[in-house]
Structure formats: structure tokens, C-alpha cells
Amino acid sequence: MPKYFEEESARFAALLEKLDGKRVAVLGHVRPDGDCIGAQLALCRILRSRGVDAVCVNHHRVPYNLKNFVRDTPFFHEDEFGNGDGGRIAVSVDCGNLSRLGKTLLEKAFPQGVFAAIDHHATNEFFASEENIVIPNAAATCHMLAAFCFDCGVPVDSALAEALYVGIGTDTGQFRYPSTTADVMEIAARLVRAGASPADISRELYEQEKFGKLALLQRYLATATLLADGEVALAWIPKDAFEATGTTREDADNFVNYLRAIAGVKIACQLEQSHTGVKGSLRGAEDWARVDLLAQKLNGGGHIRAAGFNLDGADLDRDRGKIADEIVAHLRERRAAL
């Protein structure tokens, strides 16, 4: 059977050999999603199956709808990890740049930086010191890891298959996005044969919602507005909404997809006030809109159709209009280039 990613799989196999006998921390990005957590769990399980002392560490806690997938894998929040536990080698997954790993986590526990990185973001900055395995056209980092496993003959048990399926499923919008290729579907099928249960995974991900999240969504959608003749949709989380609804920031993750689903919308943007400024999530309905390039203009990055940014020092109420103007200007610039 032809290999999915022959060159990159060989590099992955070589990386595993370099990590044998080491103490490893698998890092993921802030505000982790399904692909991030799935990739952290998957790589950690692969390493531990080889006898490597590996753990997962993240700046933020595992979202509530992903907690049950952790199972017996050692997974630490930044505060639990403290200043590290003896100089572990850092390997990052699903992260395009160092800042997305969390500044305080790196400063406290990994001042030596990141040894290796595995990622699929087109805006990846190749920040790891030893190895950067980046495949921008991969559907998910878990797509890469699953392909590496099958290409390299890494045993895939049900727990590993589950973690990989979670990442692929969430980053492809449950196999709805253009990144869903025949190879992706084939890999997903192989993961199901290895023990991943699409029904159980879907139930954990999408049928465990809190009532407060619905109240938060109601407040969010009440702010929705259309710009640029209906081609830009913008909405934001009111500053008091989390406290008023008893929710947290992770409950608002992916609300932006409601805007993206509006007929005629080419770019959707979700804004919220963070501790340091304004956080934005971007979604594009067409490749030409290039929300990854838009995110870069706003101190962020990501994928062609899904990206994000953080504007340090910005205020949601004061700067919302300026951000909207930047989005509209980008849309017009991209459309003019067609």
C-alpha cells in the first residue's frame, strides 16, 4: 500500500528514535481544541508505548468535552506542572508559533525552547530547534500522526485510534470541510477498525452541553451584524456575558461557525475581551478569502479558512470598529485580486 506521507513519515520515525530514552513533555496551543488535545494524547501514547517517560502539558486546562478522552494519559495544566520536573524535552503539536504555546509555560518550565514540532498550519514559523515536521495541506495534526503510524507500522490500539479520530473529526468539521479528502476518509476508516467509535466520540463532543452555554450563545448572537453587503459577519461576547451566564471562555469556542453558516458570508469573525486585549476567531467560506493572511495582519495566524489573533492592549468596545474596518478592507483586497 502506498505511503500517505513518505518523506515526513521517515522523519517522524527518526524523531521517535531520537526521543527514545528521553523524558518528554508534549505541548499544545493555548485554548486547545480537539486536534490539539487529540494530537497531544496521541503522540504521548505513541512515546509511552516505546517506553519513553512522556507527559502532556498545556497552558490551559483540557476543555470539558474532551476530558474523557484523556483516560490514563498523564496530562498537566501549567499550574500543576509548576517549573517543570527535571528538564523534560519539549515537543509541540498543532502549534504554528512559540507564543501560541503560552509565554508563562515556556518561561517557567521550558526556557530551553522546543526541541521538535509537528504541525499542519500554513503559517508555521518553524520554531523548533531540532525538527519541524509541517504539512500545510494535511487536514489536521492528527491526520499527520495517524498517517505516520500507518506508514511506519506503529501499533494503533483503541485509545490511540480514539485520540486520532477526535482530532481529525473536529478539524474537518466532522468531515464537512474541503480538507476531507479520500485519504482522510480512508485513514478515519482504519481508525474505526482499530477501535475508535464515531458514535461515542460524537456524543462526548457534541451532546454534553451546559445550559449556561445556550444562554451565552443567545447573548453572542444578539450582537451579530453583517458588513460589506453581507459578505462579512461579525459578533462578539459582551464583557459581562461569562459571569452572567456562569460560563467560561472555552464555552464560546466555535460560536463563530454560526456566522460562517450564514448564506453569502465570506468571512466570519468572533471577538471577545481577553486578559491582555482582544481575541478574535476568523472563518472563511472560500479559499480566496485567506483568513490566515488577515490574521497575520492582526498579530495572529492559522489556516486558509480558519485562523485567530490576539491584539494586546486592545479594548473590545473601543477598537471593535477598527477591527471590522480591517476585515472589510482585507475582503475587498482579496476580491480585487481574483
Coordinates of C-alpha atoms in Angstrom, one line a residue:
M1 CA 0.0 0.0 0.0
P2 CA 1.4 3.4 -0.9
K3 CA 2.5 5.6 2.0
Y4 CA 0.5 8.7 2.8
F5 CA 3.4 11.0 3.6
E6 CA 6.6 9.0 2.8
E7 CA 9.2 11.7 3.4
E8 CA 7.6 13.1 6.6
S9 CA 6.9 9.6 7.9
A10 CA 10.6 8.8 7.7
R11 CA 11.4 12.0 9.6
F12 CA 8.8 11.1 12.2
A13 CA 10.3 7.6 12.7
A14 CA 13.8 9.2 13.1
L15 CA 12.4 11.7 15.6
L16 CA 10.9 8.8 17.7
E17 CA 14.4 7.2 17.8
K18 CA 15.9 10.5 19.0
L19 CA 13.3 10.6 21.8
D20 CA 13.9 7.1 23.0
G21 CA 15.3 7.1 26.5
K22 CA 14.5 10.8 27.0
R23 CA 12.0 12.5 29.3
V24 CA 9.5 14.3 27.1
A25 CA 6.7 16.9 27.5
V26 CA 4.2 17.1 24.7
L27 CA 2.9 20.6 24.4
G28 CA -0.2 22.0 22.7
H29 CA -1.5 25.5 21.9
V30 CA -3.5 27.8 24.2
R31 CA -7.3 27.4 24.2
P32 CA -6.8 23.8 23.0
D33 CA -9.3 22.3 20.5
G34 CA -9.9 18.7 19.6
D35 CA -7.0 18.4 17.2
C36 CA -4.6 19.9 19.8
I37 CA -5.7 17.6 22.6
G38 CA -6.0 14.6 20.3
A39 CA -2.5 15.1 18.9
Q40 CA -1.0 15.6 22.4
L41 CA -2.7 12.4 23.6
A42 CA -1.7 10.5 20.5
L43 CA 2.0 11.5 20.5
C44 CA 2.2 10.9 24.2
R45 CA 0.7 7.4 23.9
I46 CA 3.0 6.6 21.0
L47 CA 6.0 7.6 23.0
R48 CA 4.9 5.8 26.2
S49 CA 4.3 2.6 24.2
R50 CA 8.0 2.8 23.3
G51 CA 9.0 3.1 27.0
V52 CA 9.6 6.8 26.9
D53 CA 8.7 8.8 30.0
A54 CA 6.3 11.2 28.3
V55 CA 3.5 13.5 29.7
C56 CA 1.2 16.1 28.2
V57 CA 1.4 19.8 29.4
N58 CA -0.8 22.7 28.3
H59 CA -1.1 26.4 29.3
H60 CA -4.9 26.0 29.6
R61 CA -6.9 23.1 31.0
V62 CA -8.5 20.4 28.9
P63 CA -12.0 21.5 27.7
Y64 CA -14.8 19.7 29.5
N65 CA -16.0 17.9 26.3
L66 CA -12.5 16.5 25.7
K67 CA -11.7 15.4 29.3
N68 CA -12.9 11.8 29.0
F69 CA -10.6 11.2 26.1
V70 CA -7.5 11.7 28.3
R71 CA -8.1 8.4 30.1
D72 CA -4.9 7.3 31.8
T73 CA -2.5 9.6 29.9
P74 CA -0.6 11.9 32.3
F75 CA -1.9 15.4 31.4
F76 CA -0.9 18.5 33.3
H77 CA -2.1 22.1 33.4
E78 CA 0.6 24.8 33.6
D79 CA -0.1 25.4 37.3
E80 CA 0.1 21.7 38.1
F81 CA 3.4 21.4 36.2
G82 CA 5.0 24.3 38.0
N83 CA 8.6 24.9 36.9
G84 CA 8.8 21.5 35.2
D85 CA 10.1 18.3 36.8
G86 CA 13.6 17.9 35.8
G87 CA 14.4 19.3 32.3
R88 CA 12.0 17.4 30.0
I89 CA 12.4 17.9 26.3
A90 CA 9.5 19.8 24.8
V91 CA 7.8 18.6 21.7
S92 CA 4.9 20.7 20.4
V93 CA 1.9 19.6 18.3
D94 CA -0.7 21.6 16.3
C95 CA 1.0 24.9 17.0
G96 CA 2.3 27.4 14.5
N97 CA 4.5 29.6 16.7
L98 CA 6.0 29.8 20.1
S99 CA 3.7 32.4 21.5
R100 CA 0.7 30.1 21.0
L101 CA 2.2 27.6 23.5
G102 CA 1.8 30.2 26.3
K103 CA 4.5 32.6 27.3
T104 CA 4.4 31.7 31.0
L105 CA 4.6 28.0 30.4
L106 CA 7.7 28.3 28.3
E107 CA 9.4 30.8 30.7
K108 CA 8.8 28.7 33.8
A109 CA 9.2 25.1 32.5
F110 CA 10.9 25.2 29.1
P111 CA 13.4 28.1 28.9
Q112 CA 15.5 26.0 26.6
G113 CA 12.7 26.2 24.0
V114 CA 11.1 23.5 21.9
F115 CA 13.1 20.5 20.6
A116 CA 10.6 19.4 17.9
A117 CA 7.3 20.5 16.4
I118 CA 4.6 18.6 14.4
D119 CA 2.0 20.8 12.8
H120 CA -0.2 21.5 9.8
H121 CA -0.6 25.3 9.9
A122 CA 0.3 27.1 6.7
T123 CA 1.7 30.0 8.8
N124 CA 4.0 27.8 10.9
E125 CA 7.2 29.6 11.8
F126 CA 9.5 26.5 12.1
F127 CA 10.5 27.5 15.6
A128 CA 11.7 24.1 16.9
S129 CA 15.5 23.7 17.3
E130 CA 15.9 20.1 16.1
E131 CA 12.9 19.0 13.9
N132 CA 9.9 20.8 12.3
I133 CA 7.6 18.4 10.6
V134 CA 5.0 20.6 8.9
I135 CA 2.4 19.5 6.3
P136 CA 0.2 22.5 5.5
N137 CA -2.2 20.5 3.3
A138 CA -2.9 18.0 6.0
A139 CA -6.5 18.1 7.3
A140 CA -5.3 18.0 10.9
T141 CA -2.2 17.3 13.0
C142 CA -4.0 14.1 14.0
H143 CA -4.3 13.3 10.3
M144 CA -0.5 13.6 10.1
L145 CA 0.1 11.5 13.2
A146 CA -2.4 8.8 12.0
A147 CA -0.7 8.6 8.6
F148 CA 2.7 8.4 10.3
C149 CA 1.5 5.5 12.4
F150 CA 0.2 3.6 9.4
D151 CA 3.2 4.4 7.2
C152 CA 5.7 3.4 9.9
G153 CA 3.9 0.4 11.3
V154 CA 3.3 1.9 14.7
P155 CA 0.7 -0.2 16.6
V156 CA -2.6 1.6 16.9
D157 CA -4.8 0.4 19.8
S158 CA -8.3 1.7 20.5
A159 CA -7.2 4.5 22.8
L160 CA -4.7 5.8 20.3
A161 CA -7.3 5.4 17.5
E162 CA -9.8 7.4 19.5
A163 CA -7.5 10.3 20.1
L164 CA -6.5 10.5 16.4
Y165 CA -10.1 10.3 15.3
V166 CA -11.1 13.1 17.7
G167 CA -8.5 15.4 16.1
I168 CA -9.4 14.6 12.5
G169 CA -13.1 14.8 13.1
T170 CA -13.0 18.2 14.8
D171 CA -10.6 19.9 12.4
T172 CA -12.6 18.7 9.4
G173 CA -15.9 19.9 10.9
Q174 CA -16.9 16.3 11.2
F175 CA -15.8 15.6 7.6
R176 CA -17.6 18.6 6.1
Y177 CA -14.7 20.9 5.1
P178 CA -12.8 20.8 1.8
S179 CA -9.8 19.2 3.6
T180 CA -11.8 16.0 3.8
T181 CA -10.1 14.0 1.0
A182 CA -10.3 10.3 0.1
D183 CA -7.1 9.7 2.1
V184 CA -8.6 11.4 5.1
M185 CA -11.7 9.2 4.9
E186 CA -9.6 6.1 4.4
I187 CA -7.5 6.9 7.5
A188 CA -10.6 7.6 9.5
A189 CA -12.0 4.2 8.5
R190 CA -8.8 2.5 9.5
L191 CA -9.0 4.2 12.9
V192 CA -12.6 2.9 13.3
R193 CA -11.4 -0.6 12.6
A194 CA -8.7 -0.1 15.2
G195 CA -11.4 0.7 17.8
A196 CA -12.5 4.4 17.5
S197 CA -16.2 4.7 17.9
P198 CA -17.7 7.6 15.9
A199 CA -20.9 7.5 17.8
D200 CA -19.3 7.6 21.2
I201 CA -16.9 10.3 20.2
S202 CA -19.7 12.4 18.7
R203 CA -21.7 12.1 21.9
E204 CA -18.8 13.2 24.1
L205 CA -18.0 16.1 21.8
Y206 CA -21.5 17.5 20.9
E207 CA -24.1 16.1 23.3
Q208 CA -22.8 17.2 26.7
E209 CA -23.6 20.9 26.6
K210 CA -24.3 23.0 29.6
F211 CA -27.4 25.1 29.8
G212 CA -25.4 28.2 30.6
K213 CA -23.7 27.8 27.2
L214 CA -27.0 28.3 25.5
A215 CA -27.6 31.5 27.4
L216 CA -24.1 32.6 26.4
L217 CA -24.8 31.8 22.7
Q218 CA -28.1 33.8 23.0
R219 CA -26.1 36.9 24.1
Y220 CA -23.5 36.4 21.5
L221 CA -25.9 36.0 18.6
A222 CA -27.7 39.2 19.7
T223 CA -24.6 41.2 18.7
A224 CA -24.3 39.7 15.2
T225 CA -24.1 42.1 12.4
L226 CA -23.5 42.0 8.6
L227 CA -21.0 44.2 6.8
A228 CA -19.7 44.6 3.3
D229 CA -23.0 43.9 1.6
G230 CA -23.5 40.7 3.7
E231 CA -20.1 39.2 3.0
V232 CA -18.6 39.9 6.4
A233 CA -20.4 38.7 9.6
L234 CA -19.2 40.0 13.0
A235 CA -20.3 39.2 16.5
W236 CA -18.8 39.5 20.0
I237 CA -19.1 38.2 23.5
P238 CA -20.3 41.0 25.7
K239 CA -17.9 41.8 28.5
D240 CA -20.2 40.7 31.3
A241 CA -21.6 37.6 29.5
F242 CA -19.4 34.9 31.0
E243 CA -20.1 36.0 34.6
A244 CA -23.8 36.5 33.9
T245 CA -24.2 33.0 32.4
G246 CA -21.9 31.1 34.7
T247 CA -19.7 30.1 31.7
T248 CA -16.0 30.2 30.7
R249 CA -14.1 31.3 27.6
E250 CA -13.9 27.8 26.3
D251 CA -17.7 27.6 26.2
A252 CA -17.6 30.3 23.4
D253 CA -15.2 28.3 21.2
N254 CA -16.6 27.8 17.7
F255 CA -19.5 30.1 18.1
V256 CA -18.0 31.8 15.0
N257 CA -19.2 28.9 12.9
Y258 CA -22.8 30.1 13.3
L259 CA -21.8 33.2 11.5
R260 CA -19.9 31.3 8.8
A261 CA -23.0 29.3 8.0
I262 CA -25.0 32.5 7.0
A263 CA -25.7 32.5 3.3
G264 CA -23.5 34.9 1.4
V265 CA -20.9 35.4 4.2
K266 CA -17.3 35.1 3.0
I267 CA -15.5 36.0 6.3
A268 CA -16.9 35.5 9.8
C269 CA -15.3 37.0 12.9
Q270 CA -15.9 36.4 16.6
L271 CA -14.4 38.8 19.1
E272 CA -14.0 38.7 22.9
Q273 CA -12.2 40.7 25.6
S274 CA -9.2 38.7 26.9
H275 CA -7.0 39.4 29.9
T276 CA -4.4 41.1 27.6
G277 CA -6.5 42.6 24.9
V278 CA -9.0 41.4 22.2
K279 CA -9.1 37.8 20.9
G280 CA -10.5 37.1 17.5
S281 CA -11.5 33.9 15.7
L282 CA -11.8 34.0 11.9
R283 CA -13.5 31.7 9.4
G284 CA -13.5 31.9 5.7
A285 CA -16.1 30.4 3.4
E286 CA -13.8 30.3 0.4
D287 CA -10.1 29.8 0.0
W288 CA -9.6 33.1 -1.8
A289 CA -10.6 35.0 1.3
R290 CA -7.4 33.8 3.0
V291 CA -8.3 34.5 6.7
D292 CA -4.8 33.2 7.6
L293 CA -3.3 36.3 5.9
L294 CA -5.9 38.5 7.6
A295 CA -5.0 37.0 11.0
Q296 CA -1.3 37.8 10.3
K297 CA -2.2 41.5 9.9
L298 CA -3.8 41.3 13.3
N299 CA -0.9 39.6 15.1
G300 CA -2.2 36.1 14.6
G301 CA -2.2 33.2 12.2
G302 CA -3.8 29.9 11.3
H303 CA -5.2 28.1 8.3
I304 CA -6.6 29.4 4.9
R305 CA -10.2 29.0 6.2
A306 CA -9.7 29.1 10.0
A307 CA -7.4 31.4 11.9
G308 CA -7.2 33.5 15.0
F309 CA -5.5 36.6 16.5
N310 CA -4.8 38.4 19.8
L311 CA -4.5 42.2 19.9
D312 CA -2.6 43.0 23.0
G313 CA -3.8 46.2 24.7
A314 CA -6.9 46.5 22.6
D315 CA -10.4 47.1 24.1
L316 CA -13.4 45.3 22.7
D317 CA -15.7 48.3 22.9
R318 CA -13.2 50.9 21.8
D319 CA -11.5 49.0 19.0
R320 CA -14.2 46.8 17.6
G321 CA -14.9 49.2 14.7
K322 CA -11.3 49.4 13.7
I323 CA -11.1 45.6 13.6
A324 CA -14.2 45.5 11.5
D325 CA -12.7 48.0 9.1
E326 CA -9.6 45.9 8.7
I327 CA -11.7 42.8 7.9
V328 CA -13.7 44.6 5.3
A329 CA -10.6 46.1 3.7
H330 CA -9.0 42.7 3.6
L331 CA -12.0 41.2 1.9
R332 CA -12.1 43.9 -0.8
E333 CA -8.4 43.5 -1.4
R334 CA -8.7 39.7 -1.8
R335 CA -11.8 40.0 -4.1
A336 CA -10.0 42.6 -6.3
A337 CA -7.2 40.1 -6.7
L338 CA -9.5 37.4 -8.2

